[in-house]
PDB file of C-alpha atoms in Angstrom:
ATOM      1  CA  MET A   1     -14.445   6.898  28.537  1.00  0.00           C
ATOM      2  CA  SER A   2     -17.503   6.999  26.328  1.00  0.00           C
ATOM      3  CA  LEU A   3     -18.767   9.979  24.247  1.00  0.00           C
ATOM      4  CA  VAL A   4     -15.822  12.604  23.848  1.00  0.00           C
ATOM      5  CA  PRO A   5     -15.763  15.934  22.007  1.00  0.00           C
ATOM      6  CA  PHE A   6     -14.337  15.433  18.430  1.00  0.00           C
ATOM      7  CA  LYS A   7     -11.729  18.101  19.006  1.00  0.00           C
ATOM      8  CA  GLU A   8     -10.395  15.977  22.162  1.00  0.00           C
ATOM      9  CA  LEU A   9     -10.245  12.912  20.207  1.00  0.00           C
ATOM     10  CA  MET A  10      -8.044  14.614  17.492  1.00  0.00           C
ATOM     11  CA  ALA A  11      -5.744  16.206  19.835  1.00  0.00           C
ATOM     12  CA  GLU A  12      -4.831  12.830  21.526  1.00  0.00           C
ATOM     13  CA  ALA A  13      -4.382  11.472  17.859  1.00  0.00           C
ATOM     14  CA  GLU A  14      -1.939  14.446  17.265  1.00  0.00           C
ATOM     15  CA  ARG A  15      -0.032  13.758  20.283  1.00  0.00           C
ATOM     16  CA  GLY A  16       0.125   9.863  19.590  1.00  0.00           C
ATOM     17  CA  GLN A  17       0.963  10.387  15.852  1.00  0.00           C
ATOM     18  CA  TYR A  18      -1.880   8.214  14.799  1.00  0.00           C
ATOM     19  CA  ALA A  19      -5.361   8.168  12.766  1.00  0.00           C
ATOM     20  CA  VAL A  20      -8.681   7.440  14.312  1.00  0.00           C
ATOM     21  CA  GLY A  21     -10.756   5.448  12.018  1.00  0.00           C
ATOM     22  CA  TYR A  22     -14.301   6.410  11.140  1.00  0.00           C
ATOM     23  CA  PHE A  23     -16.020   3.133  10.014  1.00  0.00           C
ATOM     24  CA  GLU A  24     -19.280   3.658   8.404  1.00  0.00           C
ATOM     25  CA  SER A  25     -22.254   1.811   9.754  1.00  0.00           C
ATOM     26  CA  TRP A  26     -25.778   1.277   8.089  1.00  0.00           C
ATOM     27  CA  ASN A  27     -27.571  -0.988  10.837  1.00  0.00           C
ATOM     28  CA  LEU A  28     -27.185  -2.307  14.266  1.00  0.00           C
ATOM     29  CA  GLU A  29     -25.217  -5.308  13.353  1.00  0.00           C
ATOM     30  CA  SER A  30     -22.449  -3.081  11.814  1.00  0.00           C
ATOM     31  CA  LEU A  31     -22.462  -0.444  14.409  1.00  0.00           C
ATOM     32  CA  GLN A  32     -22.028  -3.270  16.972  1.00  0.00           C
ATOM     33  CA  ALA A  33     -19.252  -4.778  15.097  1.00  0.00           C
ATOM     34  CA  VAL A  34     -17.521  -1.346  14.998  1.00  0.00           C
ATOM     35  CA  ALA A  35     -17.955  -0.634  18.708  1.00  0.00           C
ATOM     36  CA  ASP A  36     -16.762  -4.233  19.491  1.00  0.00           C
ATOM     37  CA  ALA A  37     -13.529  -4.053  17.391  1.00  0.00           C
ATOM     38  CA  ALA A  38     -12.873  -0.604  19.357  1.00  0.00           C
ATOM     39  CA  GLU A  39     -13.194  -2.606  22.477  1.00  0.00           C
ATOM     40  CA  ALA A  40     -11.071  -5.514  21.352  1.00  0.00           C
ATOM     41  CA  THR A  41      -8.233  -3.335  20.252  1.00  0.00           C
ATOM     42  CA  HIS A  42      -8.401  -0.715  23.096  1.00  0.00           C
ATOM     43  CA  SER A  43      -8.830   1.852  20.240  1.00  0.00           C
ATOM     44  CA  PRO A  44     -10.409   5.362  20.030  1.00  0.00           C
ATOM     45  CA  VAL A  45     -13.181   5.211  17.276  1.00  0.00           C
ATOM     46  CA  ILE A  46     -15.676   7.279  15.406  1.00  0.00           C
ATOM     47  CA  LEU A  47     -19.101   5.652  14.841  1.00  0.00           C
ATOM     48  CA  GLY A  48     -21.619   6.900  12.552  1.00  0.00           C
ATOM     49  CA  PHE A  49     -23.848   6.923   9.454  1.00  0.00           C
ATOM     50  CA  SER A  50     -23.933   8.089   5.881  1.00  0.00           C
ATOM     51  CA  GLY A  51     -25.977  11.245   5.525  1.00  0.00           C
ATOM     52  CA  ALA A  52     -26.170  10.658   1.856  1.00  0.00           C
ATOM     53  CA  ASP A  53     -27.521   7.042   2.252  1.00  0.00           C
ATOM     54  CA  LEU A  54     -30.086   7.989   4.974  1.00  0.00           C
ATOM     55  CA  SER A  55     -31.717  10.863   3.243  1.00  0.00           C
ATOM     56  CA  ASN A  56     -31.537   9.534  -0.444  1.00  0.00           C
ATOM     57  CA  PRO A  57     -34.954  10.419  -1.570  1.00  0.00           C
ATOM     58  CA  MET A  58     -34.975   7.315  -3.849  1.00  0.00           C
ATOM     59  CA  ARG A  59     -34.766   4.919  -0.960  1.00  0.00           C
ATOM     60  CA  MET A  60     -37.249   2.023  -0.882  1.00  0.00           C
ATOM     61  CA  VAL A  61     -37.638   2.560   2.784  1.00  0.00           C
ATOM     62  CA  LYS A  62     -37.628   5.940   4.533  1.00  0.00           C
ATOM     63  CA  GLU A  63     -35.316   6.465   7.720  1.00  0.00           C
ATOM     64  CA  HIS A  64     -35.542   8.620  10.634  1.00  0.00           C
ATOM     65  CA  LEU A  65     -32.309  10.295  11.777  1.00  0.00           C
ATOM     66  CA  SER A  66     -33.462  10.326  15.220  1.00  0.00           C
ATOM     67  CA  LEU A  67     -33.456   6.462  15.447  1.00  0.00           C
ATOM     68  CA  TYR A  68     -29.931   6.356  14.266  1.00  0.00           C
ATOM     69  CA  ALA A  69     -29.098   9.158  16.752  1.00  0.00           C
ATOM     70  CA  ALA A  70     -30.286   7.013  19.586  1.00  0.00           C
ATOM     71  CA  MET A  71     -28.626   3.851  18.271  1.00  0.00           C
ATOM     72  CA  GLY A  72     -25.153   5.694  17.817  1.00  0.00           C
ATOM     73  CA  ILE A  73     -25.131   7.587  20.950  1.00  0.00           C
ATOM     74  CA  ALA A  74     -26.164   4.423  23.075  1.00  0.00           C
ATOM     75  CA  ALA A  75     -23.232   2.421  21.254  1.00  0.00           C
ATOM     76  CA  CYS A  76     -20.669   5.248  22.253  1.00  0.00           C
ATOM     77  CA  ARG A  77     -21.887   5.659  25.661  1.00  0.00           C
ATOM     78  CA  ARG A  78     -21.491   1.868  26.495  1.00  0.00           C
ATOM     79  CA  LEU A  79     -17.715   1.805  25.381  1.00  0.00           C
ATOM     80  CA  SER A  80     -14.889   2.058  27.561  1.00  0.00           C
ATOM     81  CA  VAL A  81     -12.745   3.813  24.822  1.00  0.00           C
ATOM     82  CA  PRO A  82     -13.084   7.261  23.382  1.00  0.00           C
ATOM     83  CA  ALA A  83     -15.722   7.432  21.027  1.00  0.00           C
ATOM     84  CA  CYS A  84     -17.551  10.123  18.687  1.00  0.00           C
ATOM     85  CA  LEU A  85     -20.558  10.100  16.675  1.00  0.00           C
ATOM     86  CA  LEU A  86     -20.516  11.298  13.092  1.00  0.00           C
ATOM     87  CA  LEU A  87     -23.276  12.056  10.400  1.00  0.00           C
ATOM     88  CA  ASN A  88     -21.113  11.833   7.258  1.00  0.00           C
ATOM     89  CA  GLU A  89     -21.617  13.838   4.068  1.00  0.00           C
ATOM     90  CA  SER A  90     -25.072  14.775   4.356  1.00  0.00           C
ATOM     91  CA  PRO A  91     -26.065  16.681   1.233  1.00  0.00           C
ATOM     92  CA  ARG A  92     -29.094  18.040   3.017  1.00  0.00           C
ATOM     93  CA  LEU A  93     -28.682  21.006   5.234  1.00  0.00           C
ATOM     94  CA  ASP A  94     -31.689  20.366   7.399  1.00  0.00           C
ATOM     95  CA  TRP A  95     -30.492  16.755   8.271  1.00  0.00           C
ATOM     96  CA  ALA A  96     -26.997  18.358   9.229  1.00  0.00           C
ATOM     97  CA  LEU A  97     -28.711  20.728  11.467  1.00  0.00           C
ATOM     98  CA  GLU A  98     -30.947  18.060  13.066  1.00  0.00           C
ATOM     99  CA  ALA A  99     -28.009  15.882  13.538  1.00  0.00           C
ATOM    100  CA  ILE A 100     -26.496  18.622  15.765  1.00  0.00           C
ATOM    101  CA  ASN A 101     -29.656  18.868  17.687  1.00  0.00           C
ATOM    102  CA  LEU A 102     -29.909  15.150  18.145  1.00  0.00           C
ATOM    103  CA  GLY A 103     -26.273  14.980  19.780  1.00  0.00           C
ATOM    104  CA  PHE A 104     -24.050  13.833  17.007  1.00  0.00           C
ATOM    105  CA  GLY A 105     -20.542  15.316  18.066  1.00  0.00           C
ATOM    106  CA  LEU A 106     -19.357  15.662  14.334  1.00  0.00           C
ATOM    107  CA  VAL A 107     -21.370  16.478  11.239  1.00  0.00           C
ATOM    108  CA  MET A 108     -20.430  17.007   7.533  1.00  0.00           C
ATOM    109  CA  PHE A 109     -22.393  18.750   4.889  1.00  0.00           C
ATOM    110  CA  THR A 110     -21.421  18.429   1.215  1.00  0.00           C
ATOM    111  CA  ASP A 111     -23.670  19.056  -1.904  1.00  0.00           C
ATOM    112  CA  GLU A 112     -21.576  18.768  -5.143  1.00  0.00           C
ATOM    113  CA  ASN A 113     -24.633  20.286  -6.955  1.00  0.00           C
ATOM    114  CA  LEU A 114     -24.164  23.620  -5.253  1.00  0.00           C
ATOM    115  CA  SER A 115     -22.056  26.545  -6.497  1.00  0.00           C
ATOM    116  CA  PHE A 116     -18.906  26.896  -4.471  1.00  0.00           C
ATOM    117  CA  ASP A 117     -20.322  30.142  -2.745  1.00  0.00           C
ATOM    118  CA  GLU A 118     -23.711  28.504  -1.909  1.00  0.00           C
ATOM    119  CA  GLN A 119     -21.754  25.368  -0.405  1.00  0.00           C
ATOM    120  CA  LEU A 120     -19.579  27.856   1.663  1.00  0.00           C
ATOM    121  CA  SER A 121     -22.630  29.557   2.927  1.00  0.00           C
ATOM    122  CA  ARG A 122     -24.394  26.506   3.990  1.00  0.00           C
ATOM    123  CA  ILE A 123     -21.276  25.223   5.595  1.00  0.00           C
ATOM    124  CA  CYS A 124     -20.987  28.361   7.719  1.00  0.00           C
ATOM    125  CA  GLN A 125     -24.650  27.983   8.951  1.00  0.00           C
ATOM    126  CA  VAL A 126     -23.603  24.333  10.037  1.00  0.00           C
ATOM    127  CA  VAL A 127     -20.545  25.543  11.727  1.00  0.00           C
ATOM    128  CA  LYS A 128     -22.304  28.485  13.737  1.00  0.00           C
ATOM    129  CA  LYS A 129     -24.949  26.007  14.864  1.00  0.00           C
ATOM    130  CA  ALA A 130     -22.520  23.262  15.635  1.00  0.00           C
ATOM    131  CA  HIS A 131     -20.379  25.508  17.889  1.00  0.00           C
ATOM    132  CA  GLN A 132     -23.169  26.714  19.976  1.00  0.00           C
ATOM    133  CA  VAL A 133     -23.216  23.033  21.358  1.00  0.00           C
ATOM    134  CA  SER A 134     -19.693  22.399  21.290  1.00  0.00           C
ATOM    135  CA  ALA A 135     -20.091  19.803  18.170  1.00  0.00           C
ATOM    136  CA  ALA A 136     -17.633  19.951  15.249  1.00  0.00           C
ATOM    137  CA  VAL A 137     -17.943  20.239  11.535  1.00  0.00           C
ATOM    138  CA  GLU A 138     -15.999  18.485   8.862  1.00  0.00           C
ATOM    139  CA  GLY A 139     -15.479  20.142   5.550  1.00  0.00           C
ATOM    140  CA  GLU A 140     -14.114  19.259   2.069  1.00  0.00           C
ATOM    141  CA  LEU A 141     -13.362  21.280  -0.918  1.00  0.00           C
ATOM    142  CA  THR A 142     -14.325  18.860  -3.766  1.00  0.00           C
ATOM    143  CA  PRO A 143     -15.718  15.249  -3.381  1.00  0.00           C
ATOM    144  CA  LEU A 144     -13.346  12.311  -4.459  1.00  0.00           C
ATOM    145  CA  PRO A 145     -13.584  11.243  -8.151  1.00  0.00           C
ATOM    146  CA  GLY A 146     -15.347   7.959  -8.621  1.00  0.00           C
ATOM    147  CA  VAL A 147     -18.811   6.988  -6.699  1.00  0.00           C
ATOM    148  CA  TYR A 148     -20.170   9.811  -5.080  1.00  0.00           C
ATOM    149  CA  GLY A 149     -17.978  12.211  -7.134  1.00  0.00           C
ATOM    150  CA  GLY A 150     -17.701  12.104 -10.936  1.00  0.00           C
ATOM    151  CA  LEU A 151     -14.497  11.670 -12.540  1.00  0.00           C
ATOM    152  CA  SER A 152     -15.044  14.807 -14.631  1.00  0.00           C
ATOM    153  CA  THR A 153     -15.908  17.063 -12.047  1.00  0.00           C
ATOM    154  CA  ASN A 154     -14.386  20.363 -12.036  1.00  0.00           C
ATOM    155  CA  PRO A 155     -12.622  21.769  -9.197  1.00  0.00           C
ATOM    156  CA  PRO A 156     -14.220  25.061  -7.483  1.00  0.00           C
ATOM    157  CA  PRO A 157     -12.535  28.452  -8.162  1.00  0.00           C
ATOM    158  CA  LEU A 158      -9.332  28.809  -6.377  1.00  0.00           C
ATOM    159  CA  VAL A 159     -10.329  31.131  -3.508  1.00  0.00           C
ATOM    160  CA  GLY A 160      -6.694  31.668  -2.080  1.00  0.00           C
ATOM    161  CA  GLY A 161      -4.539  32.038  -5.075  1.00  0.00           C
ATOM    162  CA  GLY A 162      -4.132  28.303  -5.602  1.00  0.00           C
ATOM    163  CA  ARG A 163      -1.981  27.043  -8.386  1.00  0.00           C
ATOM    164  CA  GLY A 164      -4.570  24.464 -10.002  1.00  0.00           C
ATOM    165  CA  GLY A 165      -3.901  23.152 -13.073  1.00  0.00           C
ATOM    166  CA  ALA A 166      -4.608  20.012 -15.086  1.00  0.00           C
ATOM    167  CA  ASP A 167      -2.375  17.715 -12.914  1.00  0.00           C
ATOM    168  CA  ASP A 168      -4.076  19.110  -9.845  1.00  0.00           C
ATOM    169  CA  LEU A 169      -7.905  18.634 -10.948  1.00  0.00           C
ATOM    170  CA  HIS A 170      -8.792  16.523  -7.899  1.00  0.00           C
ATOM    171  CA  LEU A 171      -5.775  17.013  -5.340  1.00  0.00           C
ATOM    172  CA  THR A 172      -6.344  19.597  -2.786  1.00  0.00           C
ATOM    173  CA  ASP A 173      -4.373  22.782  -3.035  1.00  0.00           C
ATOM    174  CA  ALA A 174      -2.668  23.956   0.283  1.00  0.00           C
ATOM    175  CA  ILE A 175      -3.510  27.770  -0.356  1.00  0.00           C
ATOM    176  CA  GLN A 176      -7.130  27.179  -1.397  1.00  0.00           C
ATOM    177  CA  ALA A 177      -7.698  24.733   1.587  1.00  0.00           C
ATOM    178  CA  ARG A 178      -6.145  26.979   4.091  1.00  0.00           C
ATOM    179  CA  THR A 179      -8.503  29.885   2.890  1.00  0.00           C
ATOM    180  CA  PHE A 180     -11.618  27.717   3.022  1.00  0.00           C
ATOM    181  CA  VAL A 181     -10.710  26.779   6.547  1.00  0.00           C
ATOM    182  CA  GLU A 182     -10.418  30.328   7.461  1.00  0.00           C
ATOM    183  CA  ARG A 183     -13.564  31.230   5.957  1.00  0.00           C
ATOM    184  CA  THR A 184     -15.716  28.547   7.166  1.00  0.00           C
ATOM    185  CA  GLY A 185     -14.426  27.977  10.607  1.00  0.00           C
ATOM    186  CA  VAL A 186     -14.668  24.261   9.979  1.00  0.00           C
ATOM    187  CA  ASP A 187     -12.892  21.947  12.742  1.00  0.00           C
ATOM    188  CA  THR A 188     -11.283  19.373  10.240  1.00  0.00           C
ATOM    189  CA  LEU A 189     -10.830  19.057   6.636  1.00  0.00           C
ATOM    190  CA  ALA A 190     -11.218  16.076   4.295  1.00  0.00           C
ATOM    191  CA  VAL A 191      -8.219  16.463   1.658  1.00  0.00           C
ATOM    192  CA  ASN A 192      -7.338  14.525  -1.535  1.00  0.00           C
ATOM    193  CA  VAL A 193      -4.004  13.309  -1.922  1.00  0.00           C
ATOM    194  CA  GLY A 194      -4.724  10.748  -4.739  1.00  0.00           C
ATOM    195  CA  GLN A 195      -7.904   8.866  -3.438  1.00  0.00           C
ATOM    196  CA  VAL A 196     -10.401   7.627  -5.840  1.00  0.00           C
ATOM    197  CA  HIS A 197     -13.549   5.874  -4.781  1.00  0.00           C
ATOM    198  CA  LEU A 198     -13.179   2.477  -6.398  1.00  0.00           C
ATOM    199  CA  HIS A 199     -15.213   0.216  -4.179  1.00  0.00           C
ATOM    200  CA  GLY A 200     -11.836  -1.552  -3.034  1.00  0.00           C
ATOM    201  CA  ARG A 201     -11.581  -3.263  -6.320  1.00  0.00           C
ATOM    202  CA  SER A 202      -8.259  -1.604  -7.100  1.00  0.00           C
ATOM    203  CA  LYS A 203      -5.668   0.188  -5.266  1.00  0.00           C
ATOM    204  CA  VAL A 204      -4.289   3.880  -5.643  1.00  0.00           C
ATOM    205  CA  SER A 205      -0.998   5.233  -4.367  1.00  0.00           C
ATOM    206  CA  LEU A 206      -1.133   8.563  -2.363  1.00  0.00           C
ATOM    207  CA  ASN A 207       0.827  11.848  -3.207  1.00  0.00           C
ATOM    208  CA  LEU A 208       2.782  11.759   0.254  1.00  0.00           C
ATOM    209  CA  SER A 209       4.607  15.151  -0.733  1.00  0.00           C
ATOM    210  CA  ARG A 210       1.269  16.954  -1.292  1.00  0.00           C
ATOM    211  CA  LEU A 211       0.191  15.572   2.282  1.00  0.00           C
ATOM    212  CA  VAL A 212       3.219  16.846   4.093  1.00  0.00           C
ATOM    213  CA  GLU A 213       2.477  20.378   2.023  1.00  0.00           C
ATOM    214  CA  LEU A 214      -1.191  20.198   3.326  1.00  0.00           C
ATOM    215  CA  LYS A 215      -0.224  19.327   7.017  1.00  0.00           C
ATOM    216  CA  GLU A 216       2.259  22.505   7.290  1.00  0.00           C
ATOM    217  CA  ALA A 217      -0.372  24.758   5.678  1.00  0.00           C
ATOM    218  CA  ILE A 218      -3.666  23.860   7.356  1.00  0.00           C
ATOM    219  CA  PRO A 219      -4.408  24.630  10.928  1.00  0.00           C
ATOM    220  CA  VAL A 220      -6.938  21.857  11.679  1.00  0.00           C
ATOM    221  CA  PRO A 221      -6.932  17.993  11.582  1.00  0.00           C
ATOM    222  CA  LEU A 222      -6.844  16.399   8.294  1.00  0.00           C
ATOM    223  CA  VAL A 223      -9.021  13.570   7.073  1.00  0.00           C
ATOM    224  CA  LEU A 224      -8.452  10.907   4.435  1.00  0.00           C
ATOM    225  CA  HIS A 225     -11.722   9.689   2.631  1.00  0.00           C
ATOM    226  CA  GLY A 226     -11.844   6.675   0.322  1.00  0.00           C
ATOM    227  CA  ALA A 227      -9.534   4.487   2.371  1.00  0.00           C
ATOM    228  CA  SER A 228     -10.776   1.295   0.807  1.00  0.00           C
ATOM    229  CA  SER A 229      -9.083   2.069  -2.593  1.00  0.00           C
ATOM    230  CA  VAL A 230      -5.708   3.097  -1.055  1.00  0.00           C
ATOM    231  CA  HIS A 231      -2.657   0.816  -0.687  1.00  0.00           C
ATOM    232  CA  ARG A 232      -2.339  -0.279   3.046  1.00  0.00           C
ATOM    233  CA  ALA A 233       1.333   0.928   3.285  1.00  0.00           C
ATOM    234  CA  ASP A 234       0.164   4.425   1.969  1.00  0.00           C
ATOM    235  CA  LEU A 235      -2.365   4.298   4.712  1.00  0.00           C
ATOM    236  CA  LYS A 236      -0.146   3.684   7.509  1.00  0.00           C
ATOM    237  CA  GLU A 237       2.367   6.232   6.045  1.00  0.00           C
ATOM    238  CA  ALA A 238      -0.363   8.815   5.720  1.00  0.00           C
ATOM    239  CA  ALA A 239      -1.213   8.490   9.485  1.00  0.00           C
ATOM    240  CA  LYS A 240       2.551   9.022  10.345  1.00  0.00           C
ATOM    241  CA  LEU A 241       2.545  12.369   8.113  1.00  0.00           C
ATOM    242  CA  GLY A 242      -0.468  13.937   9.698  1.00  0.00           C
ATOM    243  CA  ILE A 243      -3.673  12.352   8.637  1.00  0.00           C
ATOM    244  CA  ARG A 244      -5.611  12.094  11.862  1.00  0.00           C
ATOM    245  CA  LYS A 245      -9.045  10.603  10.628  1.00  0.00           C
ATOM    246  CA  ILE A 246      -9.573   8.010   8.068  1.00  0.00           C
ATOM    247  CA  ASN A 247     -12.725   7.142   6.580  1.00  0.00           C
ATOM    248  CA  VAL A 248     -13.589   3.456   5.526  1.00  0.00           C
ATOM    249  CA  GLY A 249     -16.874   2.298   3.950  1.00  0.00           C
ATOM    250  CA  SER A 250     -16.851   0.105   0.831  1.00  0.00           C
ATOM    251  CA  VAL A 251     -14.794  -2.568   2.347  1.00  0.00           C
ATOM    252  CA  LEU A 252     -16.739  -2.919   5.372  1.00  0.00           C
ATOM    253  CA  LYS A 253     -19.877  -3.483   3.265  1.00  0.00           C
ATOM    254  CA  GLN A 254     -18.018  -6.042   1.060  1.00  0.00           C
ATOM    255  CA  SER A 255     -16.776  -8.183   4.156  1.00  0.00           C
ATOM    256  CA  TYR A 256     -20.291  -8.186   5.517  1.00  0.00           C
ATOM    257  CA  PHE A 257     -21.907  -9.084   2.380  1.00  0.00           C
ATOM    258  CA  GLU A 258     -19.532 -11.858   1.298  1.00  0.00           C
ATOM    259  CA  ALA A 259     -19.522 -13.359   5.077  1.00  0.00           C
ATOM    260  CA  MET A 260     -23.626 -13.385   4.786  1.00  0.00           C
ATOM    261  CA  ARG A 261     -23.548 -14.757   1.421  1.00  0.00           C
ATOM    262  CA  ARG A 262     -21.142 -17.526   2.097  1.00  0.00           C
ATOM    263  CA  ALA A 263     -23.487 -18.251   5.349  1.00  0.00           C
ATOM    264  CA  CYS A 264     -26.512 -18.144   3.238  1.00  0.00           C
ATOM    265  CA  MET A 265     -24.939 -20.847   0.792  1.00  0.00           C
ATOM    266  CA  LYS A 266     -24.560 -23.396   3.560  1.00  0.00           C
ATOM    267  CA  ILE A 267     -28.304 -23.175   4.522  1.00  0.00           C
ATOM    268  CA  GLY A 268     -30.467 -26.024   3.180  1.00  0.00           C
ATOM    269  CA  ASP A 269     -34.278 -25.923   2.061  1.00  0.00           C
ATOM    270  CA  ASP A 270     -35.166 -27.306   5.640  1.00  0.00           C
ATOM    271  CA  TYR A 271     -33.863 -24.505   7.652  1.00  0.00           C
ATOM    272  CA  ASN A 272     -35.211 -23.089  10.990  1.00  0.00           C
ATOM    273  CA  PRO A 273     -35.898 -19.338  10.258  1.00  0.00           C
ATOM    274  CA  TYR A 274     -35.440 -18.668  14.104  1.00  0.00           C
ATOM    275  CA  ASP A 275     -31.792 -20.137  13.736  1.00  0.00           C
ATOM    276  CA  VAL A 276     -30.682 -18.441  10.517  1.00  0.00           C
ATOM    277  CA  VAL A 277     -32.003 -14.792  11.185  1.00  0.00           C
ATOM    278  CA  GLY A 278     -31.358 -13.032  14.510  1.00  0.00           C
ATOM    279  CA  SER A 279     -30.465 -15.938  16.840  1.00  0.00           C
ATOM    280  CA  GLY A 280     -26.748 -15.173  17.160  1.00  0.00           C
ATOM    281  CA  LEU A 281     -26.050 -18.820  16.958  1.00  0.00           C
ATOM    282  CA  GLU A 282     -23.625 -20.568  14.457  1.00  0.00           C
ATOM    283  CA  ASN A 283     -26.080 -20.537  11.502  1.00  0.00           C
ATOM    284  CA  ASP A 284     -27.032 -16.962  12.017  1.00  0.00           C
ATOM    285  CA  VAL A 285     -26.238 -15.112   8.724  1.00  0.00           C
ATOM    286  CA  LEU A 286     -26.384 -11.787  10.316  1.00  0.00           C
ATOM    287  CA  ALA A 287     -23.930 -12.768  12.897  1.00  0.00           C
ATOM    288  CA  ALA A 288     -21.561 -14.138  10.318  1.00  0.00           C
ATOM    289  CA  GLY A 289     -21.558 -10.709   8.592  1.00  0.00           C
ATOM    290  CA  ARG A 290     -21.085  -9.037  11.993  1.00  0.00           C
ATOM    291  CA  MET A 291     -18.143 -11.121  13.027  1.00  0.00           C
ATOM    292  CA  ALA A 292     -16.281 -10.697   9.631  1.00  0.00           C
ATOM    293  CA  LEU A 293     -16.853  -6.928   9.629  1.00  0.00           C
ATOM    294  CA  GLN A 294     -15.496  -6.720  13.199  1.00  0.00           C
ATOM    295  CA  LYS A 295     -12.306  -8.591  12.074  1.00  0.00           C
ATOM    296  CA  VAL A 296     -11.767  -6.241   9.341  1.00  0.00           C
ATOM    297  CA  VAL A 297     -12.107  -3.075  11.619  1.00  0.00           C
ATOM    298  CA  GLU A 298      -9.761  -4.466  14.118  1.00  0.00           C
ATOM    299  CA  ASP A 299      -7.108  -4.926  11.387  1.00  0.00           C
ATOM    300  CA  LEU A 300      -7.522  -1.309  10.316  1.00  0.00           C
ATOM    301  CA  MET A 301      -7.175   0.053  13.617  1.00  0.00           C
ATOM    302  CA  ARG A 302      -3.751  -1.632  14.130  1.00  0.00           C
ATOM    303  CA  LEU A 303      -2.850  -0.219  10.644  1.00  0.00           C
ATOM    304  CA  PHE A 304      -3.791   3.290  11.625  1.00  0.00           C
ATOM    305  CA  GLY A 305      -1.886   3.143  14.605  1.00  0.00           C
ATOM    306  CA  SER A 306      -4.819   3.666  17.023  1.00  0.00           C
ATOM    307  CA  ALA A 307      -5.013   0.359  18.729  1.00  0.00           C
ATOM    308  CA  ASP A 308      -3.914   0.269  22.292  1.00  0.00           C
ATOM    309  CA  LYS A 309      -4.135   4.080  22.524  1.00  0.00           C
ATOM    310  CA  ALA A 310      -7.106   4.124  24.743  1.00  0.00           C
TER     311      ALA A 310
END
């Protein structure tokens, strides 16, 4: 099945009433773990990388998006299940536009430091370029509170007569969201129905009644970010109620890191460096992280209802 357009992936998810997971990768091992999980569970999948992380000017090592594009596209093409490649949450317009040129099927531009009108204008630029090559664009009104989104962030001005109010500080307003989609032309919208970025160390419940309201009002597929900090039962119910894409990040890096840490603790001072790094054998710490990550992704694919849908 290989690479498929994002809209096709979402159309199938809507017909089957399930959510497709975006499991964020950061290197070759994590990318392969997600791809292998999709094959093992016969699940459609969205592969991809963080535009915020890769383009961060504070990085100790600089990254070239073209290398990640080549790696991601190759991973998608070798799969027998439907797959799409995403550059997620890029705060740089040039990276979002370059991603389209490089073959990413889905891109997301977001910069919470911009005014609402500035953000809107740049998203429209991305949409125009993406649609010229049949790529898709994901949008969001406000970032989630917590990591990558301050708890005191003010919501943008209501552009469609939304209700707002203190209780709705971070929850997506249905009227405002519909107007945003109509003005930008985005193909999918990330909504907030109670999520908070908490690195998965505590869990929140979703406002499922708000989700139903959003599903009825918004004409494009809905996306849920911050899944690592949401109760499992709520994730399952959200997929049933209309969420068609679920983003997972923190819990993947945690499982990868913890598995490698346990593997490192077993290694004595007389270790063979060729054995413990890159051999793919029993003592390889990278393989330990990759296998642990794959198990987590397989479990989430079943939870989202996408297993055996490819």
